[in-house]
Short mmCIF file of C-alpha atoms and ligand atoms in Angstrom, two decimals:
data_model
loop_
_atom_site.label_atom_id
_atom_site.label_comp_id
_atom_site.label_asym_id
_atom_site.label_seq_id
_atom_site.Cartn_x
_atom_site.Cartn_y
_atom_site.Cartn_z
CA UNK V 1 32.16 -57.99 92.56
CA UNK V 2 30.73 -61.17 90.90
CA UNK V 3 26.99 -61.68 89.58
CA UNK V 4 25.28 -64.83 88.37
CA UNK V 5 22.19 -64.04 85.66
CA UNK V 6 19.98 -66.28 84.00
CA UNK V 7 18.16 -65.72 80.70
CA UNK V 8 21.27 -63.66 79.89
CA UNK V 9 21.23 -64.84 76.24
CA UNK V 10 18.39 -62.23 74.88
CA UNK V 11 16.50 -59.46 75.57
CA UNK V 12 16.03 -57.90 79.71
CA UNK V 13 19.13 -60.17 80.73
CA UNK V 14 21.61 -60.03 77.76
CA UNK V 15 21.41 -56.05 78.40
CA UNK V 16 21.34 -56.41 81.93
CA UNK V 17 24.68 -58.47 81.63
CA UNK V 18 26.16 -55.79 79.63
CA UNK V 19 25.11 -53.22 82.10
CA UNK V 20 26.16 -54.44 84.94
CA UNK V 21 29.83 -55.50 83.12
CA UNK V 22 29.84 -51.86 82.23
CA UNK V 23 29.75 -51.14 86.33
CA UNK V 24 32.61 -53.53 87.02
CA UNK V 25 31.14 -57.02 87.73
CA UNK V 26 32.36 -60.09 86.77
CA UNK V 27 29.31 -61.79 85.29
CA UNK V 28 28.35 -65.46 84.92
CA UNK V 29 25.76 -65.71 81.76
CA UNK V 30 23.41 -68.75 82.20
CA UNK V 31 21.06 -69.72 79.23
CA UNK V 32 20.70 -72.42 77.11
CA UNK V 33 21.82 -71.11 73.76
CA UNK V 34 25.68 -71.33 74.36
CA UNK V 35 25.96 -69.49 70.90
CA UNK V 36 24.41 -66.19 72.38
CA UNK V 37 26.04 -66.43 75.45
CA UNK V 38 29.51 -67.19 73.79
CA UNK V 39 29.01 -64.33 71.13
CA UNK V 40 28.10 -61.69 74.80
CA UNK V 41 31.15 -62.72 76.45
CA UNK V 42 32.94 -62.31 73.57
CA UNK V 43 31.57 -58.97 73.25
CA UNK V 44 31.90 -58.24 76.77
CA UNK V 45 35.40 -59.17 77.25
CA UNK V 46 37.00 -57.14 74.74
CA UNK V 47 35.52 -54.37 76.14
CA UNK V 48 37.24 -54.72 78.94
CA UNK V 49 34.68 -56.47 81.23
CA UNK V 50 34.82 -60.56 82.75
CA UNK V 51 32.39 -62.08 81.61
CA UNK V 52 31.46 -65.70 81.94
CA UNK V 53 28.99 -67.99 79.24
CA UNK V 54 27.64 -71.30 81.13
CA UNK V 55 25.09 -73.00 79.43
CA UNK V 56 22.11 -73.77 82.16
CA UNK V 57 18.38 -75.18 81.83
CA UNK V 58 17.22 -73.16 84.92
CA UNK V 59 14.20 -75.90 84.86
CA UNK V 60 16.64 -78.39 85.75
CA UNK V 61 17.87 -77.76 89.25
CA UNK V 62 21.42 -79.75 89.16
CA UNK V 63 22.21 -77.62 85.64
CA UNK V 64 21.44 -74.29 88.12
CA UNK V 65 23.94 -75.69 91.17
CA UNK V 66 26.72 -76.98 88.63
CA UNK V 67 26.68 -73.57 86.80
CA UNK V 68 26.95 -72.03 90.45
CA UNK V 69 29.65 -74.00 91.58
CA UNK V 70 31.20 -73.35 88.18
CA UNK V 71 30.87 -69.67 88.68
CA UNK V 72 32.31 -69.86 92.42
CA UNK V 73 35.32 -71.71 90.92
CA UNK V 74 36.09 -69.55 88.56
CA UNK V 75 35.31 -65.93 89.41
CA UNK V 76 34.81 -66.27 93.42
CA UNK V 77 32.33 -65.73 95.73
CA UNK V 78 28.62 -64.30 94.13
CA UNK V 79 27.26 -60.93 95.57
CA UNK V 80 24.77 -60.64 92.98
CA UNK V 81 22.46 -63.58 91.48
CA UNK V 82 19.57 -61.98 89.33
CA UNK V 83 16.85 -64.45 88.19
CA UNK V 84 15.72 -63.24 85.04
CA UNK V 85 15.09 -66.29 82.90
CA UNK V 86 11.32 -66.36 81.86
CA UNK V 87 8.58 -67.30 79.18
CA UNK V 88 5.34 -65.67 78.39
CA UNK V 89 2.86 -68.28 76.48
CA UNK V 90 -0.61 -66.77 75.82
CA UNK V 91 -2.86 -69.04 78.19
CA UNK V 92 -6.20 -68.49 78.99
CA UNK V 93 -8.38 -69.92 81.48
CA UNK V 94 -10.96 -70.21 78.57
CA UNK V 95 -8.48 -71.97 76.15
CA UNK V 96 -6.27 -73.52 78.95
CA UNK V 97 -3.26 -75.76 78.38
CA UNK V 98 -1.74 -77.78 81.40
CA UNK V 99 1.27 -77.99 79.70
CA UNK V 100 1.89 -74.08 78.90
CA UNK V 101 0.78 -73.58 82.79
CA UNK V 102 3.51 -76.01 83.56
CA UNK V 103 5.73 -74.33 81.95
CA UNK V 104 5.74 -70.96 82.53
CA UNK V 105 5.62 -71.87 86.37
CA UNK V 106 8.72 -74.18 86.28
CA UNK V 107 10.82 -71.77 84.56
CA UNK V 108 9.65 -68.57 86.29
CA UNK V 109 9.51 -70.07 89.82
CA UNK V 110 10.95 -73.14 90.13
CA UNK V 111 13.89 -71.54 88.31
CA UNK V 112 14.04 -68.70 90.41
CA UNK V 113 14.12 -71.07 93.51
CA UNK V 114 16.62 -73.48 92.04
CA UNK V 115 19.07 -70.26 91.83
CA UNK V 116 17.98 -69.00 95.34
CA UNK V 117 18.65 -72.21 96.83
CA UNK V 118 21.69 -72.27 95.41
CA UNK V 119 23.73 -68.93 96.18
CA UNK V 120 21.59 -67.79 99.22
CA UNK V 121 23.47 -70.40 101.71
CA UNK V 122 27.10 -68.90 101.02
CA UNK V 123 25.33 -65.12 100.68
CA UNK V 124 24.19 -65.81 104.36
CA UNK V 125 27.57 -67.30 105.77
CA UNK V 126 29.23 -64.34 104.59
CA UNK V 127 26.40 -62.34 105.69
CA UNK V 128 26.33 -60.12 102.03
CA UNK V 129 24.75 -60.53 99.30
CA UNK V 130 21.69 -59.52 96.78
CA UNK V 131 19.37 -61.83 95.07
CA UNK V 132 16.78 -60.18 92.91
CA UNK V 133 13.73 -61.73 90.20
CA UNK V 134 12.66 -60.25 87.72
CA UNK V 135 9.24 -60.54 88.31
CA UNK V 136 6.61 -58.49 86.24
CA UNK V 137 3.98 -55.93 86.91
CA UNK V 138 1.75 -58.79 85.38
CA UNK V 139 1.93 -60.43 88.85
CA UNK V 140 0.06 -57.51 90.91
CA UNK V 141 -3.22 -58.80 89.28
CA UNK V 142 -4.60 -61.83 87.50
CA UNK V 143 -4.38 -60.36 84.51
CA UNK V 144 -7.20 -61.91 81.68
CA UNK V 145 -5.21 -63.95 79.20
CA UNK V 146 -2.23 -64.60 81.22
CA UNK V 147 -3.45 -66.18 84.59
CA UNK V 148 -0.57 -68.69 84.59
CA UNK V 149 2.17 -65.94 83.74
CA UNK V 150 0.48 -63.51 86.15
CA UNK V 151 0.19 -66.16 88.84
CA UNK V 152 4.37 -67.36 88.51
CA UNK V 153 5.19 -63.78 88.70
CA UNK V 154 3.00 -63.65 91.53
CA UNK V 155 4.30 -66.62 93.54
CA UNK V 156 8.11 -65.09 92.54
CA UNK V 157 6.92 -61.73 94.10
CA UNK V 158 5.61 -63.06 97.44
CA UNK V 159 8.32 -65.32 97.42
CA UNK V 160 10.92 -62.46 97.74
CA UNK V 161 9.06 -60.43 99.76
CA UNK V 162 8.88 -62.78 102.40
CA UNK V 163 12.64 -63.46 101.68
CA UNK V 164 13.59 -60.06 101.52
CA UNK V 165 12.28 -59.71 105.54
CA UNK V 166 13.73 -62.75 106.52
CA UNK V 167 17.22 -62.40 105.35
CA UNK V 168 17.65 -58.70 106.28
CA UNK V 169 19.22 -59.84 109.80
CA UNK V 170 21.77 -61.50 107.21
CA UNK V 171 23.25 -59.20 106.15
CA UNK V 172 21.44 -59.86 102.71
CA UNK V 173 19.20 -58.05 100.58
CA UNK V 174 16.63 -59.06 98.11
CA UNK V 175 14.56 -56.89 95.53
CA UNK V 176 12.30 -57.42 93.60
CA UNK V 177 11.81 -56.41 89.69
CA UNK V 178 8.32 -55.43 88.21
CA UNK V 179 9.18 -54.37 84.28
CA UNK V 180 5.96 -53.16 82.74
CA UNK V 181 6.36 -53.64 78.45
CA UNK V 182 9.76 -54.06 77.56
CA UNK V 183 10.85 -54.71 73.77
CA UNK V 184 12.44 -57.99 73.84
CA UNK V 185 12.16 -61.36 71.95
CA UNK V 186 8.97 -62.06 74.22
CA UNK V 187 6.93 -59.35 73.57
CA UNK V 188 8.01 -59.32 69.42
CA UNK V 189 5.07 -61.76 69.05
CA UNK V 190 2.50 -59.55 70.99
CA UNK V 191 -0.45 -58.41 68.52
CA UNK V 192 -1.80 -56.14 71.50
CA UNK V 193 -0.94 -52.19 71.80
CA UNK V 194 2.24 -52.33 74.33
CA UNK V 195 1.14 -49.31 76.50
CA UNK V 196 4.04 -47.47 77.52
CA UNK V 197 7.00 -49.73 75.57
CA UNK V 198 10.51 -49.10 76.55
CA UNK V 199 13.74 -50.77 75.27
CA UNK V 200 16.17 -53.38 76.81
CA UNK V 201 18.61 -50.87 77.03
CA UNK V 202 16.65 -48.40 79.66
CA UNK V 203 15.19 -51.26 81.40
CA UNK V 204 18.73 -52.68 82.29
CA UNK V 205 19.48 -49.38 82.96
CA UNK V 206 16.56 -48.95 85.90
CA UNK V 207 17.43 -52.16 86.82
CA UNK V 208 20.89 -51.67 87.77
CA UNK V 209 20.52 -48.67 89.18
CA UNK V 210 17.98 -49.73 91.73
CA UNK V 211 20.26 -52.57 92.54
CA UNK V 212 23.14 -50.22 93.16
CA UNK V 213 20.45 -48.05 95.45
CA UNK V 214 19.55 -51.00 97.46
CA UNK V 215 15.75 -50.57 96.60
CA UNK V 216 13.44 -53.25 97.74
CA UNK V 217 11.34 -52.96 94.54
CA UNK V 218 12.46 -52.07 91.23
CA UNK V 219 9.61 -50.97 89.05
CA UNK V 220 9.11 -49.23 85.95
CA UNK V 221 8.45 -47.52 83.62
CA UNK V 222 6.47 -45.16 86.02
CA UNK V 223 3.30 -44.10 84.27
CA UNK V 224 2.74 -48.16 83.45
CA UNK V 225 3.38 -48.60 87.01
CA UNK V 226 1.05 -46.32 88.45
CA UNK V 227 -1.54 -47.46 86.25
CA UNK V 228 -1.41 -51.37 87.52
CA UNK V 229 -0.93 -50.58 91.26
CA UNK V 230 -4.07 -48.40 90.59
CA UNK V 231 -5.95 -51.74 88.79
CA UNK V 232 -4.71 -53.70 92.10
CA UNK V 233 -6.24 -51.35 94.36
CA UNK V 234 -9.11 -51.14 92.33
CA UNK V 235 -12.52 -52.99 93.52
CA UNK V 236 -12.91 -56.64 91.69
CA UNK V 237 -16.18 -55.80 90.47
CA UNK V 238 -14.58 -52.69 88.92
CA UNK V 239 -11.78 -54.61 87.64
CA UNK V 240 -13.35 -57.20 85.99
CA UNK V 241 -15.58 -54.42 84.32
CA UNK V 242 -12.63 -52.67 82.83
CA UNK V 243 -10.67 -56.05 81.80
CA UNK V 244 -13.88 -57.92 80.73
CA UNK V 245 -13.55 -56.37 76.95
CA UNK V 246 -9.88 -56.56 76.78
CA UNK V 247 -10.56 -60.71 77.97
CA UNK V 248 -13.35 -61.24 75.21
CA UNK V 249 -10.24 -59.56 72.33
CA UNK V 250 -8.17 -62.08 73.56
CA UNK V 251 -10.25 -64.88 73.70
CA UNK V 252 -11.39 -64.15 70.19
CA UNK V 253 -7.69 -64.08 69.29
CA UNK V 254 -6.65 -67.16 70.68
CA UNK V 255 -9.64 -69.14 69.24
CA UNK V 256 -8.40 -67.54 66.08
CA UNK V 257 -4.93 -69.21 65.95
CA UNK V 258 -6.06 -72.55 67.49
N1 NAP G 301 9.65 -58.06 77.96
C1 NAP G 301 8.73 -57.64 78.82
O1 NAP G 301 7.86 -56.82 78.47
C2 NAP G 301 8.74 -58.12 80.24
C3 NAP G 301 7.89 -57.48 81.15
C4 NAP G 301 7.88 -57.89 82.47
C5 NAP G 301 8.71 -58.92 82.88
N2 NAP G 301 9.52 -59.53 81.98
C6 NAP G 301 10.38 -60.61 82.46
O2 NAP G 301 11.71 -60.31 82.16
C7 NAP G 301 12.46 -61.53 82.03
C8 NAP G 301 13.25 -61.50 80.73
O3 NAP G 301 12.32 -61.46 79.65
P1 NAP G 301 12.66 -60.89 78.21
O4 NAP G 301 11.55 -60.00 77.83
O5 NAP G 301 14.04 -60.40 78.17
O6 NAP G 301 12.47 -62.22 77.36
P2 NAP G 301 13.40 -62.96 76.29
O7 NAP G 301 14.12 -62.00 75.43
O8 NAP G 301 12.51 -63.99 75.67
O9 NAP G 301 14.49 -63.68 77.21
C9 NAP G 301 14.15 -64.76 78.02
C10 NAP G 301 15.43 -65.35 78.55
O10 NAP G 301 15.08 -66.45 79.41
C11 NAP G 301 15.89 -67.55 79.06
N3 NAP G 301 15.23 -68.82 79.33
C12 NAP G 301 13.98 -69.21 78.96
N4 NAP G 301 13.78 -70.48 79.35
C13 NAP G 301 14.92 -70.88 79.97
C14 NAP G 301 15.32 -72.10 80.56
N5 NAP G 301 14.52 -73.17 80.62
N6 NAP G 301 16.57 -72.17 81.09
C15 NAP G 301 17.41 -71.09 81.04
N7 NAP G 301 17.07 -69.91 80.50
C16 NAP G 301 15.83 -69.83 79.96
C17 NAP G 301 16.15 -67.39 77.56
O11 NAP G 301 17.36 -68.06 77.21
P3 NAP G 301 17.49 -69.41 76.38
O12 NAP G 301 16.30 -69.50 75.49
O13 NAP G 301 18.79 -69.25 75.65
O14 NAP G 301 17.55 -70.49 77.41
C18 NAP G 301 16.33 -65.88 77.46
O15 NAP G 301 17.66 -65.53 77.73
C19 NAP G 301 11.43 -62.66 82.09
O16 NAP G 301 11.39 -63.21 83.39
C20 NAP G 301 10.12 -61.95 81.78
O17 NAP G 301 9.00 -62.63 82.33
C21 NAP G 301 9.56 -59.16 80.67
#
């Protein structure tokens, strides 16, 4: 069994590589930091595991097809691809930047699509397959403070779910991941209380096993998730009563630092 993961050089995806090594997959690593990737691999592969290090810009869609095609060559046919690769940038609509909007989006969607469109062709000839995002529990709301992250993880979520319909008479799945806090890199800089933080090391751990389950959506931890599906069913004027105070914090932050 081969997989294909981006962001695979830190946090979510470097112990989601080792995870899913640990179950028997080959596993093409894309990222841009070669050194991290090279350094897994290493690690990887003298445990015992395949693993492969391709350095990728996942905003650039000809670096996502070459590292692909380079994966195809050289382990074989994908049955896993795993978009993972993603930034966080605090961005509020009150202190907005165009350019941290731009890129959150490009490398949380447009990556994800530049790796769909580029395994899901040969998934569908050979009618198998799974392509999953890691998407966030973020996206299930507009979240105050992160609109733009909120709103990629969004698009990425209805995105797969429409996917995940339309490719079932393919033979292929989708799922879709919703991590609540994880400790990674990305969240290090947070200066907010992380309800409910788990480690890499579970979440790769959820993750993979609700791959190998088939599940549609892949969401955790379970508390953290009950909690935001019960903010999404949750009345806007009630919402934006309980976020309203956590929104004015943030603002106060970010005008702070700028
Ligand atoms: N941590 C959390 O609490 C949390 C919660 C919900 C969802 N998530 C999602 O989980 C995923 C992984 O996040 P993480 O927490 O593990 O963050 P992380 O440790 O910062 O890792 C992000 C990964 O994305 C890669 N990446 C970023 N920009 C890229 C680009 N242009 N091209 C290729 N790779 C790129 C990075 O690699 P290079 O810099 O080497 O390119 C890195 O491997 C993200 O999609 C994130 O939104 C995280």
């Amino acid at each position: 069994m081969n997989a294909v993961l981006t962001g695979a050089s830190s946090g979510i995806g470097h112990a989601l590589a080792r995870e899913l090594a640990r179950r028997g997959y080959a596993v093409a690593l894309l990222a841009r930091r070669e050194a991290l990737l090279d350094a897994l691999a290493r690690d990887i592969n003298a445990r015992g595991g395949r693993a492969l290090p391709i350095a990728c810009d996942v905003t650039d869609r000809a670096s996502v097809h070459d590292a692909v095609a380079r994966a195809e060559r050289d382990l074989g046919p994908i049955d896993l691809a795993v978009a993972n690769a993603g930034v966080s940038v605090p961005n509020s609509a009150a202190t907005f930047s165009l350019a941290d909007a731009e890129l959150i989006m490009n490398v949380n969607y447009h990556g994800m699509l530049y790796l769909y469109d580029a395994v899901i062709r040969s998934m569908m000839e050979r009618r198998t397959g799974t392509f999953a995002g890691v998407a966030s529990l973020a996206g299930l709301r507009g979240l105050p403070g992160a609109g733009s992250y909120s709103a990629s993880k969004a698009a990425m979520q209805n995105f797969l779910e429409a996917a995940r319909v339309e490719l079932r008479p393919y033979g292929v799945r989708v799922a879709i991941v919703n991590p609540g806090f994880v400790a990674t890199p990305m969240t290090e800089k947070n200066r907010f209380r992380m309800p409910f933080l788990m480690n890499a090391d579970d979440a790769a751990l959820a993750i993979a096993n609700g791959l190998a389950k088939g599940k549609r959506v892949i969401e955790f931890p379970r508390p953290m998730s009950l909690l935001v599906r019960l903010l999404r069913v949750l009345p806007d004027a009630l919402f934006d009563r309980a976020t309203v105070p956590y929104a004015r914090r943030r603002l106060d932050r970010d005008k702070v630092k700028r």
